[in-house]
Each structure stands twice: as C-alpha cells, then as structure tokens.
Amino acid sequence: MADWAGGFLLLAGAALGLVAGIGLVRFPDVLDRMHTATKPQVLGVLLLLAGLALRLRTPSDLGMLVLVAIFQLSTAPVAAQMIGRAAYRSGRVDRTLLDVDELAGR
Amino acid sequence: MTDDLPPGRGATGEPEGVPRAAPAPDAPAPTVGRGGRRRDQALALGWLVAAWLLLWGDVSVGNLIAGLVVGVAVLLFFPLPPVTFGGRFRPRELLVFLVTFIAELVSASLHVAAVALRFGYRPRGAIIAVPLRVRTDLNLALTAEVISLVPGTLILDVDRARGVLYVHVLDVRGPEDVSGSRERVLAVERRIVRAIGSPAEVHRLDLEPVERRNHQ
C-alpha cells in the first residue's frame, strides 16, 4: 500500500517537474520563467521526496529527505529572486508584457 | 491571548512589549544587546549542528563534536547581520500558516502548470510595490520567501530600509488581479506575524500604515 502511494507521489512529482520544464521553455520572459522555477518545481521535488520517504522508511534517510525539503523551500525563492533582480536591473525584462511597473525609476 | 508582554530578552534587551502608540515611519530593527546576540548565535549553532547530524544521518559523539566545530567555524568565518527573533511561537496560528501554505503551494503549481500548458497563450505580468506593516528583517525575509511559493506572486526586489517588497505578478488579466495580489502578499505577512510575531507586531497589523505613497 505504502509502495503504491509512494509510486503515485513519485509520478506526480515527476509530472510537475515536466510541466515546470515546459513552462521554462514556453514562457516569454525571464520573470514568468522564474514562476515555473519556483512553484511547480518546488512542489514536484517535495512530492518526489515524499514518495521516496514512503519507499525508504528508514530514520536516517528520512532526516536527509527533510533536510533536502527545507533547503529546497528556502533556496528556490532566493535563487529566483536573484535571477529576476539581475534581469530587471540589466534591462532584460520585456516591459511591453507588464501591465503595471512600480519598480520603474527606483 | 496576544496582549500580554513578551518575555524580556536578556538583561540588555529593550522592553519591547509596549504597543507603540503610532508606528514610527522608519521603525528601526529592534536593537539587540550582547545577551540577545549570544542567544541568537547559540540558536544558530543549534540549527547548524542539527543540520550536520541530519546530513550524516547518525547521532554519535563524534558527529556531535564535528558538528559543533563546523558550526562555530561557520559562525566565525561567515558572520551575517544579526537577525533576531523577538516574537513568540503560537502553535495554532503556526498550524494555520502551514496548512494555508501547503494549499497555496499546490494551487500555485496547478496555476502555473495551467498557464504553461495552455496553447498559444502569452501571459501578461505586472510589478507591484507592497509596503509591509512589520519591517523586521525576519519578517521581510520570511514573507519574501513565502510569496514566491504562493499563486501568482514572485519576489523581485526588496527595499529593506522602507520595508517594501517589489513583487512580480504572473498572468495579469485586469486591475483586479493586481489588487488581489497585493492583498495576497499582505495576507501572507499577516499569517506569518500572527504565527511568530511579538504582540506589538501583531497589533501593528491592524493599524493602517502611515505611509502609502507607493500606490493608491
């Protein structure tokens, strides 16, 4: 039973990773791409970790998985922010795709 | 339950529980005395040792000592600006925050997936400035992290001195999406402050911000 649930979680996580990859290719702009690099990507990794936890079931492995989850949650937004900020400051953001820009001129 | 005074933070900590009558326009980060700094460092060391033990997956005396040595070295050689915790944990609000966060992470992923898979669709975006009500470094950092994982919003830049987050919004179809995202960021801040903020900070959530010159 736990193996089936674990397998399902692994597949769901992989599917989200695939969608994140598709979004990364298809989105028109750096900032939109950073959305795919954070949300579906992070949830995909978390689902993979949960699936692995259901398959492995040993305490030392679980500790490692928790650690990976924490680092994933805390580093992905920071990385996306650094890339987005660098892109904005170096003028690589397509302003025509923005309805509102309250960072302009700051 | 939130109106009592927080525990003092060491002999030199400022008494912080008194609700300020009016939020100062540039409320400084609470000053941390030497005792508070020591406590923050001890806390950081504890987390580093815990991470070290989890990495090795084995609690032994040797790992504990090695973790302490590495932790002290990290704190000595890579000093960071002090981020202190002046609030208190409220388990119930923390649970509310966690459950909401997971639900929002799932809906954010599905939203981005739907936008990514829609054929021939070019999403429009927006960059909005959201002034936070509680300007401690801890709250700025946590809110910035979390809003990148909830639907529609992504942190782009931070004005630390003025406590303003610049947020990119994905898939804007009208003005209501922009104002909705603003509300969403402030709701995230509210949940975080309610979970771990000091009573004075929780109180500040209900006051209208003095300066709202960034937007109307």
mmCIF file of C-alpha atoms in Angstrom:
data_model
loop_
_atom_site.group_PDB
_atom_site.id
_atom_site.type_symbol
_atom_site.label_atom_id
_atom_site.label_comp_id
_atom_site.label_asym_id
_atom_site.label_seq_id
_atom_site.Cartn_x
_atom_site.Cartn_y
_atom_site.Cartn_z
ATOM 1 C CA MET A 1 0.000 0.000 0.000
ATOM 2 C CA ALA A 2 2.684 2.470 1.012
ATOM 3 C CA ASP A 3 4.634 1.394 -2.054
ATOM 4 C CA TRP A 4 1.693 2.244 -4.284
ATOM 5 C CA ALA A 5 1.210 5.615 -2.614
ATOM 6 C CA GLY A 6 4.945 6.255 -2.894
ATOM 7 C CA GLY A 7 4.894 5.341 -6.565
ATOM 8 C CA PHE A 8 1.969 7.657 -7.189
ATOM 9 C CA LEU A 9 3.761 10.535 -5.439
ATOM 10 C CA LEU A 10 6.918 9.888 -7.467
ATOM 11 C CA LEU A 11 4.929 10.030 -10.710
ATOM 12 C CA ALA A 12 3.073 13.180 -9.647
ATOM 13 C CA GLY A 13 6.340 14.868 -8.696
ATOM 14 C CA ALA A 14 7.936 13.896 -11.987
ATOM 15 C CA ALA A 15 4.900 15.217 -13.886
ATOM 16 C CA LEU A 16 5.180 18.568 -12.098
ATOM 17 C CA GLY A 17 8.887 18.680 -12.916
ATOM 18 C CA LEU A 18 7.999 18.090 -16.571
ATOM 19 C CA VAL A 19 5.400 20.884 -16.512
ATOM 20 C CA ALA A 20 7.947 23.209 -14.905
ATOM 21 C CA GLY A 21 10.330 22.388 -17.748
ATOM 22 C CA ILE A 22 7.655 23.045 -20.371
ATOM 23 C CA GLY A 23 6.823 26.374 -18.736
ATOM 24 C CA LEU A 24 10.500 27.301 -18.674
ATOM 25 C CA VAL A 25 10.687 26.796 -22.436
ATOM 26 C CA ARG A 26 7.337 28.309 -23.333
ATOM 27 C CA PHE A 27 7.075 31.431 -21.199
ATOM 28 C CA PRO A 28 8.039 34.626 -22.995
ATOM 29 C CA ASP A 29 10.017 36.371 -20.285
ATOM 30 C CA VAL A 30 12.593 35.809 -17.548
ATOM 31 C CA LEU A 31 10.208 36.815 -14.800
ATOM 32 C CA ASP A 32 7.472 34.446 -15.962
ATOM 33 C CA ARG A 33 10.034 31.671 -16.198
ATOM 34 C CA MET A 34 11.066 32.233 -12.604
ATOM 35 C CA HIS A 35 7.486 31.413 -11.587
ATOM 36 C CA THR A 36 7.860 27.935 -13.052
ATOM 37 C CA ALA A 37 11.269 27.563 -11.425
ATOM 38 C CA THR A 38 9.723 28.137 -8.007
ATOM 39 C CA LYS A 39 6.183 26.837 -7.660
ATOM 40 C CA PRO A 40 5.686 23.601 -9.681
ATOM 41 C CA GLN A 41 9.371 22.801 -9.426
ATOM 42 C CA VAL A 42 9.425 23.034 -5.627
ATOM 43 C CA LEU A 43 6.184 21.112 -5.204
ATOM 44 C CA GLY A 44 7.469 18.499 -7.657
ATOM 45 C CA VAL A 45 10.619 17.987 -5.602
ATOM 46 C CA LEU A 46 8.583 17.820 -2.392
ATOM 47 C CA LEU A 47 6.320 15.141 -3.894
ATOM 48 C CA LEU A 48 9.360 13.174 -5.064
ATOM 49 C CA LEU A 49 10.806 13.368 -1.558
ATOM 50 C CA ALA A 50 7.506 12.258 -0.022
ATOM 51 C CA GLY A 51 7.368 9.335 -2.441
ATOM 52 C CA LEU A 52 10.942 8.403 -1.584
ATOM 53 C CA ALA A 53 10.136 8.624 2.127
ATOM 54 C CA LEU A 54 7.285 6.156 1.658
ATOM 55 C CA ARG A 55 9.595 3.772 -0.181
ATOM 56 C CA LEU A 56 12.695 4.046 2.054
ATOM 57 C CA ARG A 57 11.185 4.260 5.559
ATOM 58 C CA THR A 58 14.471 4.356 7.477
ATOM 59 C CA PRO A 59 15.057 7.149 10.011
ATOM 60 C CA SER A 60 18.444 8.301 8.714
ATOM 61 C CA ASP A 61 17.110 8.565 5.162
ATOM 62 C CA LEU A 62 14.067 10.458 6.397
ATOM 63 C CA GLY A 63 16.320 13.004 8.117
ATOM 64 C CA MET A 64 18.172 13.573 4.881
ATOM 65 C CA LEU A 65 14.913 13.958 2.943
ATOM 66 C CA VAL A 66 13.615 16.513 5.447
ATOM 67 C CA LEU A 67 16.859 18.436 5.078
ATOM 68 C CA VAL A 68 16.563 18.422 1.274
ATOM 69 C CA ALA A 69 12.975 19.661 1.550
ATOM 70 C CA ILE A 70 13.947 22.514 3.871
ATOM 71 C CA PHE A 71 16.819 23.612 1.646
ATOM 72 C CA GLN A 72 14.651 23.376 -1.459
ATOM 73 C CA LEU A 73 11.933 25.518 0.114
ATOM 74 C CA SER A 74 14.366 28.130 1.354
ATOM 75 C CA THR A 75 16.764 28.378 -1.598
ATOM 76 C CA ALA A 76 14.482 28.210 -4.648
ATOM 77 C CA PRO A 77 12.779 31.588 -3.981
ATOM 78 C CA VAL A 78 16.141 33.206 -3.222
ATOM 79 C CA ALA A 79 17.664 31.912 -6.459
ATOM 80 C CA ALA A 80 14.624 33.052 -8.459
ATOM 81 C CA GLN A 81 14.767 36.461 -6.842
ATOM 82 C CA MET A 82 18.472 36.905 -7.612
ATOM 83 C CA ILE A 83 17.944 35.975 -11.264
ATOM 84 C CA GLY A 84 14.830 38.147 -11.578
ATOM 85 C CA ARG A 85 16.508 41.124 -9.978
ATOM 86 C CA ALA A 86 19.620 40.793 -12.115
ATOM 87 C CA ALA A 87 17.464 40.519 -15.239
ATOM 88 C CA TYR A 88 15.411 43.571 -14.290
ATOM 89 C CA ARG A 89 18.406 45.732 -13.416
ATOM 90 C CA SER A 90 20.246 44.853 -16.595
ATOM 91 C CA GLY A 91 17.191 45.700 -18.683
ATOM 92 C CA ARG A 92 16.461 42.215 -19.912
ATOM 93 C CA VAL A 93 12.815 42.323 -18.905
ATOM 94 C CA ASP A 94 10.296 42.885 -21.689
ATOM 95 C CA ARG A 95 8.388 45.937 -20.451
ATOM 96 C CA THR A 96 5.670 45.507 -23.056
ATOM 97 C CA LEU A 97 4.498 42.397 -21.217
ATOM 98 C CA LEU A 98 3.928 44.338 -17.992
ATOM 99 C CA ASP A 99 0.623 45.998 -17.186
ATOM 100 C CA VAL A 100 1.999 47.847 -14.175
ATOM 101 C CA ASP A 101 5.626 48.522 -13.193
ATOM 102 C CA GLU A 102 6.018 50.153 -9.810
ATOM 103 C CA LEU A 103 9.722 49.370 -9.723
ATOM 104 C CA ALA A 104 10.388 51.640 -12.713
ATOM 105 C CA GLY A 105 12.554 54.585 -11.809
ATOM 106 C CA ARG A 106 13.632 53.213 -8.480
ATOM 107 C CA MET B 1 -4.017 35.981 24.244
ATOM 108 C CA THR B 2 -1.713 38.289 22.368
ATOM 109 C CA ASP B 3 -1.816 41.324 24.614
ATOM 110 C CA ASP B 4 0.477 40.177 27.370
ATOM 111 C CA LEU B 5 4.082 41.214 27.455
ATOM 112 C CA PRO B 6 6.659 39.025 25.769
ATOM 113 C CA PRO B 7 9.440 37.605 27.869
ATOM 114 C CA GLY B 8 12.350 40.004 28.228
ATOM 115 C CA ARG B 9 15.277 39.090 26.119
ATOM 116 C CA GLY B 10 18.206 39.168 28.482
ATOM 117 C CA ALA B 11 19.409 41.904 30.771
ATOM 118 C CA THR B 12 20.165 44.329 27.965
ATOM 119 C CA GLY B 13 17.196 43.672 25.732
ATOM 120 C CA GLU B 14 14.884 46.606 25.304
ATOM 121 C CA PRO B 15 11.416 46.204 26.757
ATOM 122 C CA GLU B 16 9.607 45.539 23.539
ATOM 123 C CA GLY B 17 6.122 44.561 24.514
ATOM 124 C CA VAL B 18 4.709 48.059 24.923
ATOM 125 C CA PRO B 19 2.495 48.650 21.899
ATOM 126 C CA ARG B 20 3.753 51.756 20.219
ATOM 127 C CA ALA B 21 1.114 54.421 20.052
ATOM 128 C CA ALA B 22 1.841 55.253 16.436
ATOM 129 C CA PRO B 23 4.095 53.130 14.253
ATOM 130 C CA ALA B 24 7.177 55.195 13.603
ATOM 131 C CA PRO B 25 7.596 55.795 9.884
ATOM 132 C CA ASP B 26 11.025 54.265 9.978
ATOM 133 C CA ALA B 27 10.809 51.845 12.832
ATOM 134 C CA PRO B 28 14.369 50.610 13.307
ATOM 135 C CA ALA B 29 15.118 46.973 13.721
ATOM 136 C CA PRO B 30 14.982 46.229 17.427
ATOM 137 C CA THR B 31 18.389 46.747 18.930
ATOM 138 C CA VAL B 32 19.922 43.575 20.209
ATOM 139 C CA GLY B 33 22.019 43.636 23.327
ATOM 140 C CA ARG B 34 25.019 41.435 23.853
ATOM 141 C CA GLY B 35 22.943 38.854 25.689
ATOM 142 C CA GLY B 36 20.446 38.713 22.834
ATOM 143 C CA ARG B 37 23.253 38.372 20.309
ATOM 144 C CA ARG B 38 24.717 35.475 22.262
ATOM 145 C CA ARG B 39 21.333 33.818 22.358
ATOM 146 C CA ASP B 40 20.839 34.260 18.613
ATOM 147 C CA GLN B 41 24.263 32.772 17.951
ATOM 148 C CA ALA B 42 23.586 29.833 20.237
ATOM 149 C CA LEU B 43 20.338 29.259 18.373
ATOM 150 C CA ALA B 44 22.099 29.411 15.001
ATOM 151 C CA LEU B 45 24.736 26.978 16.277
ATOM 152 C CA GLY B 46 21.989 24.614 17.405
ATOM 153 C CA TRP B 47 20.425 24.632 13.925
ATOM 154 C CA LEU B 48 23.800 24.082 12.257
ATOM 155 C CA VAL B 49 24.568 21.109 14.496
ATOM 156 C CA ALA B 50 21.096 19.672 13.837
ATOM 157 C CA ALA B 51 21.617 20.029 10.077
ATOM 158 C CA TRP B 52 25.036 18.376 10.384
ATOM 159 C CA LEU B 53 23.576 15.430 12.281
ATOM 160 C CA LEU B 54 20.788 15.051 9.717
ATOM 161 C CA LEU B 55 23.338 15.112 6.900
ATOM 162 C CA TRP B 56 25.289 12.265 8.480
ATOM 163 C CA GLY B 57 22.066 10.523 9.413
ATOM 164 C CA ASP B 58 23.582 9.281 12.643
ATOM 165 C CA VAL B 59 23.722 10.768 16.143
ATOM 166 C CA SER B 60 27.051 9.923 17.732
ATOM 167 C CA VAL B 61 29.510 11.736 19.967
ATOM 168 C CA GLY B 62 31.965 12.113 17.106
ATOM 169 C CA ASN B 63 29.329 13.632 14.813
ATOM 170 C CA LEU B 64 28.175 15.944 17.587
ATOM 171 C CA ILE B 65 31.702 17.251 18.196
ATOM 172 C CA ALA B 66 32.414 17.607 14.481
ATOM 173 C CA GLY B 67 29.087 19.435 14.048
ATOM 174 C CA LEU B 68 29.941 21.844 16.872
ATOM 175 C CA VAL B 69 33.368 22.543 15.371
ATOM 176 C CA VAL B 70 31.935 23.147 11.887
ATOM 177 C CA GLY B 71 29.088 25.255 13.313
ATOM 178 C CA VAL B 72 31.417 27.505 15.289
ATOM 179 C CA ALA B 73 33.681 27.851 12.244
ATOM 180 C CA VAL B 74 30.721 28.836 10.048
ATOM 181 C CA LEU B 75 29.559 31.441 12.563
ATOM 182 C CA LEU B 76 33.096 32.817 12.956
ATOM 183 C CA PHE B 77 34.124 32.974 9.325
ATOM 184 C CA PHE B 78 30.784 33.803 7.680
ATOM 185 C CA PRO B 79 29.202 36.303 10.062
ATOM 186 C CA LEU B 80 25.787 37.551 8.972
ATOM 187 C CA PRO B 81 23.930 40.644 10.067
ATOM 188 C CA PRO B 82 22.066 39.753 13.239
ATOM 189 C CA VAL B 83 18.507 38.625 12.642
ATOM 190 C CA THR B 84 16.862 38.321 15.979
ATOM 191 C CA PHE B 85 13.661 36.646 16.959
ATOM 192 C CA GLY B 86 11.711 38.948 19.220
ATOM 193 C CA GLY B 87 8.352 37.298 18.934
ATOM 194 C CA ARG B 88 6.786 34.175 20.267
ATOM 195 C CA PHE B 89 5.500 30.967 18.784
ATOM 196 C CA ARG B 90 1.768 30.473 18.637
ATOM 197 C CA PRO B 91 1.189 26.847 17.673
ATOM 198 C CA ARG B 92 -2.356 27.283 16.475
ATOM 199 C CA GLU B 93 -1.517 30.188 14.158
ATOM 200 C CA LEU B 94 1.598 28.336 13.013
ATOM 201 C CA LEU B 95 -0.598 25.407 12.017
ATOM 202 C CA VAL B 96 -2.963 27.764 10.175
ATOM 203 C CA PHE B 97 0.032 29.215 8.356
ATOM 204 C CA LEU B 98 1.432 25.796 7.395
ATOM 205 C CA VAL B 99 -1.862 24.364 6.154
ATOM 206 C CA THR B 100 -2.631 27.516 4.154
ATOM 207 C CA PHE B 101 0.892 27.484 2.764
ATOM 208 C CA ILE B 102 0.648 23.901 1.534
ATOM 209 C CA ALA B 103 -2.766 24.532 -0.025
ATOM 210 C CA GLU B 104 -1.437 27.656 -1.734
ATOM 211 C CA LEU B 105 1.702 25.898 -2.952
ATOM 212 C CA VAL B 106 -0.447 23.223 -4.603
ATOM 213 C CA SER B 107 -2.825 25.735 -6.177
ATOM 214 C CA ALA B 108 0.145 27.875 -7.302
ATOM 215 C CA SER B 109 1.723 24.866 -9.010
ATOM 216 C CA LEU B 110 -1.519 23.975 -10.751
ATOM 217 C CA HIS B 111 -1.997 27.585 -11.817
ATOM 218 C CA VAL B 112 1.485 27.844 -13.334
ATOM 219 C CA ALA B 113 1.017 24.425 -14.936
ATOM 220 C CA ALA B 114 -2.278 25.531 -16.489
ATOM 221 C CA VAL B 115 -0.708 28.710 -17.856
ATOM 222 C CA ALA B 116 2.287 26.782 -19.176
ATOM 223 C CA LEU B 117 0.180 24.180 -20.945
ATOM 224 C CA ARG B 118 -2.405 26.496 -22.482
ATOM 225 C CA PHE B 119 -1.725 26.541 -26.190
ATOM 226 C CA GLY B 120 -0.831 29.855 -27.770
ATOM 227 C CA TYR B 121 -1.322 31.893 -24.603
ATOM 228 C CA ARG B 122 1.008 34.741 -23.712
ATOM 229 C CA PRO B 123 0.544 35.697 -20.066
ATOM 230 C CA ARG B 124 0.892 39.341 -19.112
ATOM 231 C CA GLY B 125 2.593 40.416 -15.914
ATOM 232 C CA ALA B 126 2.907 43.306 -13.524
ATOM 233 C CA ILE B 127 5.401 44.547 -10.958
ATOM 234 C CA ILE B 128 3.845 45.989 -7.832
ATOM 235 C CA ALA B 129 5.283 47.567 -4.699
ATOM 236 C CA VAL B 130 3.856 46.240 -1.455
ATOM 237 C CA PRO B 131 4.819 48.073 1.761
ATOM 238 C CA LEU B 132 4.808 45.659 4.667
ATOM 239 C CA ARG B 133 3.494 46.639 8.052
ATOM 240 C CA VAL B 134 6.130 44.870 10.135
ATOM 241 C CA ARG B 135 9.627 45.765 8.984
ATOM 242 C CA THR B 136 11.881 43.452 10.876
ATOM 243 C CA ASP B 137 14.459 41.643 8.763
ATOM 244 C CA LEU B 138 12.984 38.317 9.811
ATOM 245 C CA ASN B 139 9.506 39.234 8.627
ATOM 246 C CA LEU B 140 10.809 40.714 5.361
ATOM 247 C CA ALA B 141 12.805 37.573 4.632
ATOM 248 C CA LEU B 142 10.069 35.106 5.528
ATOM 249 C CA THR B 143 7.363 36.986 3.646
ATOM 250 C CA ALA B 144 9.607 37.315 0.600
ATOM 251 C CA GLU B 145 10.319 33.586 0.656
ATOM 252 C CA VAL B 146 6.725 32.539 1.057
ATOM 253 C CA ILE B 147 5.154 34.848 -1.528
ATOM 254 C CA SER B 148 7.392 33.299 -4.185
ATOM 255 C CA LEU B 149 5.693 29.970 -3.469
ATOM 256 C CA VAL B 150 2.057 31.086 -3.395
ATOM 257 C CA PRO B 151 -0.076 31.660 -6.509
ATOM 258 C CA GLY B 152 0.743 34.471 -8.855
ATOM 259 C CA THR B 153 3.471 36.298 -6.977
ATOM 260 C CA LEU B 154 7.276 36.249 -7.095
ATOM 261 C CA ILE B 155 9.677 38.386 -5.108
ATOM 262 C CA LEU B 156 11.786 40.616 -7.342
ATOM 263 C CA ASP B 157 13.414 43.221 -5.147
ATOM 264 C CA VAL B 158 13.408 44.384 -1.550
ATOM 265 C CA ASP B 159 13.733 47.879 -0.134
ATOM 266 C CA ARG B 160 14.962 46.895 3.282
ATOM 267 C CA ALA B 161 15.067 50.362 4.821
ATOM 268 C CA ARG B 162 11.483 51.180 3.893
ATOM 269 C CA GLY B 163 10.127 47.675 4.237
ATOM 270 C CA VAL B 164 8.813 47.467 0.693
ATOM 271 C CA LEU B 165 8.665 44.290 -1.370
ATOM 272 C CA TYR B 166 8.647 44.535 -5.149
ATOM 273 C CA VAL B 167 6.627 41.649 -6.456
ATOM 274 C CA HIS B 168 6.147 40.266 -9.945
ATOM 275 C CA VAL B 169 2.637 39.040 -10.706
ATOM 276 C CA LEU B 170 2.112 36.304 -13.289
ATOM 277 C CA ASP B 171 -0.917 36.116 -15.558
ATOM 278 C CA VAL B 172 -2.491 39.538 -15.027
ATOM 279 C CA ARG B 173 -5.802 39.917 -16.837
ATOM 280 C CA GLY B 174 -7.057 43.091 -15.237
ATOM 281 C CA PRO B 175 -6.650 45.559 -12.385
ATOM 282 C CA GLU B 176 -8.409 43.188 -10.009
ATOM 283 C CA ASP B 177 -5.566 40.674 -10.369
ATOM 284 C CA VAL B 178 -3.082 43.360 -9.320
ATOM 285 C CA SER B 179 -5.042 44.428 -6.253
ATOM 286 C CA GLY B 180 -5.755 40.785 -5.444
ATOM 287 C CA SER B 181 -2.034 40.031 -5.418
ATOM 288 C CA ARG B 182 -1.415 42.974 -3.112
ATOM 289 C CA GLU B 183 -3.980 41.578 -0.716
ATOM 290 C CA ARG B 184 -2.438 38.145 -1.004
ATOM 291 C CA VAL B 185 1.021 39.394 -0.027
ATOM 292 C CA LEU B 186 -0.391 41.245 2.964
ATOM 293 C CA ALA B 187 -2.364 38.142 3.945
ATOM 294 C CA VAL B 188 0.852 36.104 3.893
ATOM 295 C CA GLU B 189 2.515 38.700 6.097
ATOM 296 C CA ARG B 190 -0.454 38.623 8.457
ATOM 297 C CA ARG B 191 -0.302 34.857 8.855
ATOM 298 C CA ILE B 192 3.471 34.907 9.454
ATOM 299 C CA VAL B 193 3.302 37.688 12.032
ATOM 300 C CA ARG B 194 0.377 36.038 13.787
ATOM 301 C CA ALA B 195 2.328 32.794 13.981
ATOM 302 C CA ILE B 196 5.672 34.090 15.204
ATOM 303 C CA GLY B 197 5.464 37.854 15.747
ATOM 304 C CA SER B 198 5.600 39.762 19.010
ATOM 305 C CA PRO B 199 2.346 41.169 20.406
ATOM 306 C CA ALA B 200 3.381 44.658 19.321
ATOM 307 C CA GLU B 201 3.871 43.428 15.772
ATOM 308 C CA VAL B 202 0.501 41.676 15.744
ATOM 309 C CA HIS B 203 -1.025 44.907 16.994
ATOM 310 C CA ARG B 204 0.606 46.807 14.159
ATOM 311 C CA LEU B 205 -1.132 44.595 11.600
ATOM 312 C CA ASP B 206 -4.426 46.214 12.450
ATOM 313 C CA LEU B 207 -3.174 49.774 12.169
ATOM 314 C CA GLU B 208 -3.411 51.494 8.866
ATOM 315 C CA PRO B 209 0.102 52.062 7.517
ATOM 316 C CA VAL B 210 1.156 55.665 7.886
ATOM 317 C CA GLU B 211 2.772 55.887 4.521
ATOM 318 C CA ARG B 212 1.067 54.528 1.491
ATOM 319 C CA ARG B 213 2.620 56.848 -1.003
ATOM 320 C CA ASN B 214 3.826 53.980 -3.119
ATOM 321 C CA HIS B 215 0.439 53.257 -4.522
ATOM 322 C CA GLN B 216 -3.188 54.060 -4.135
#
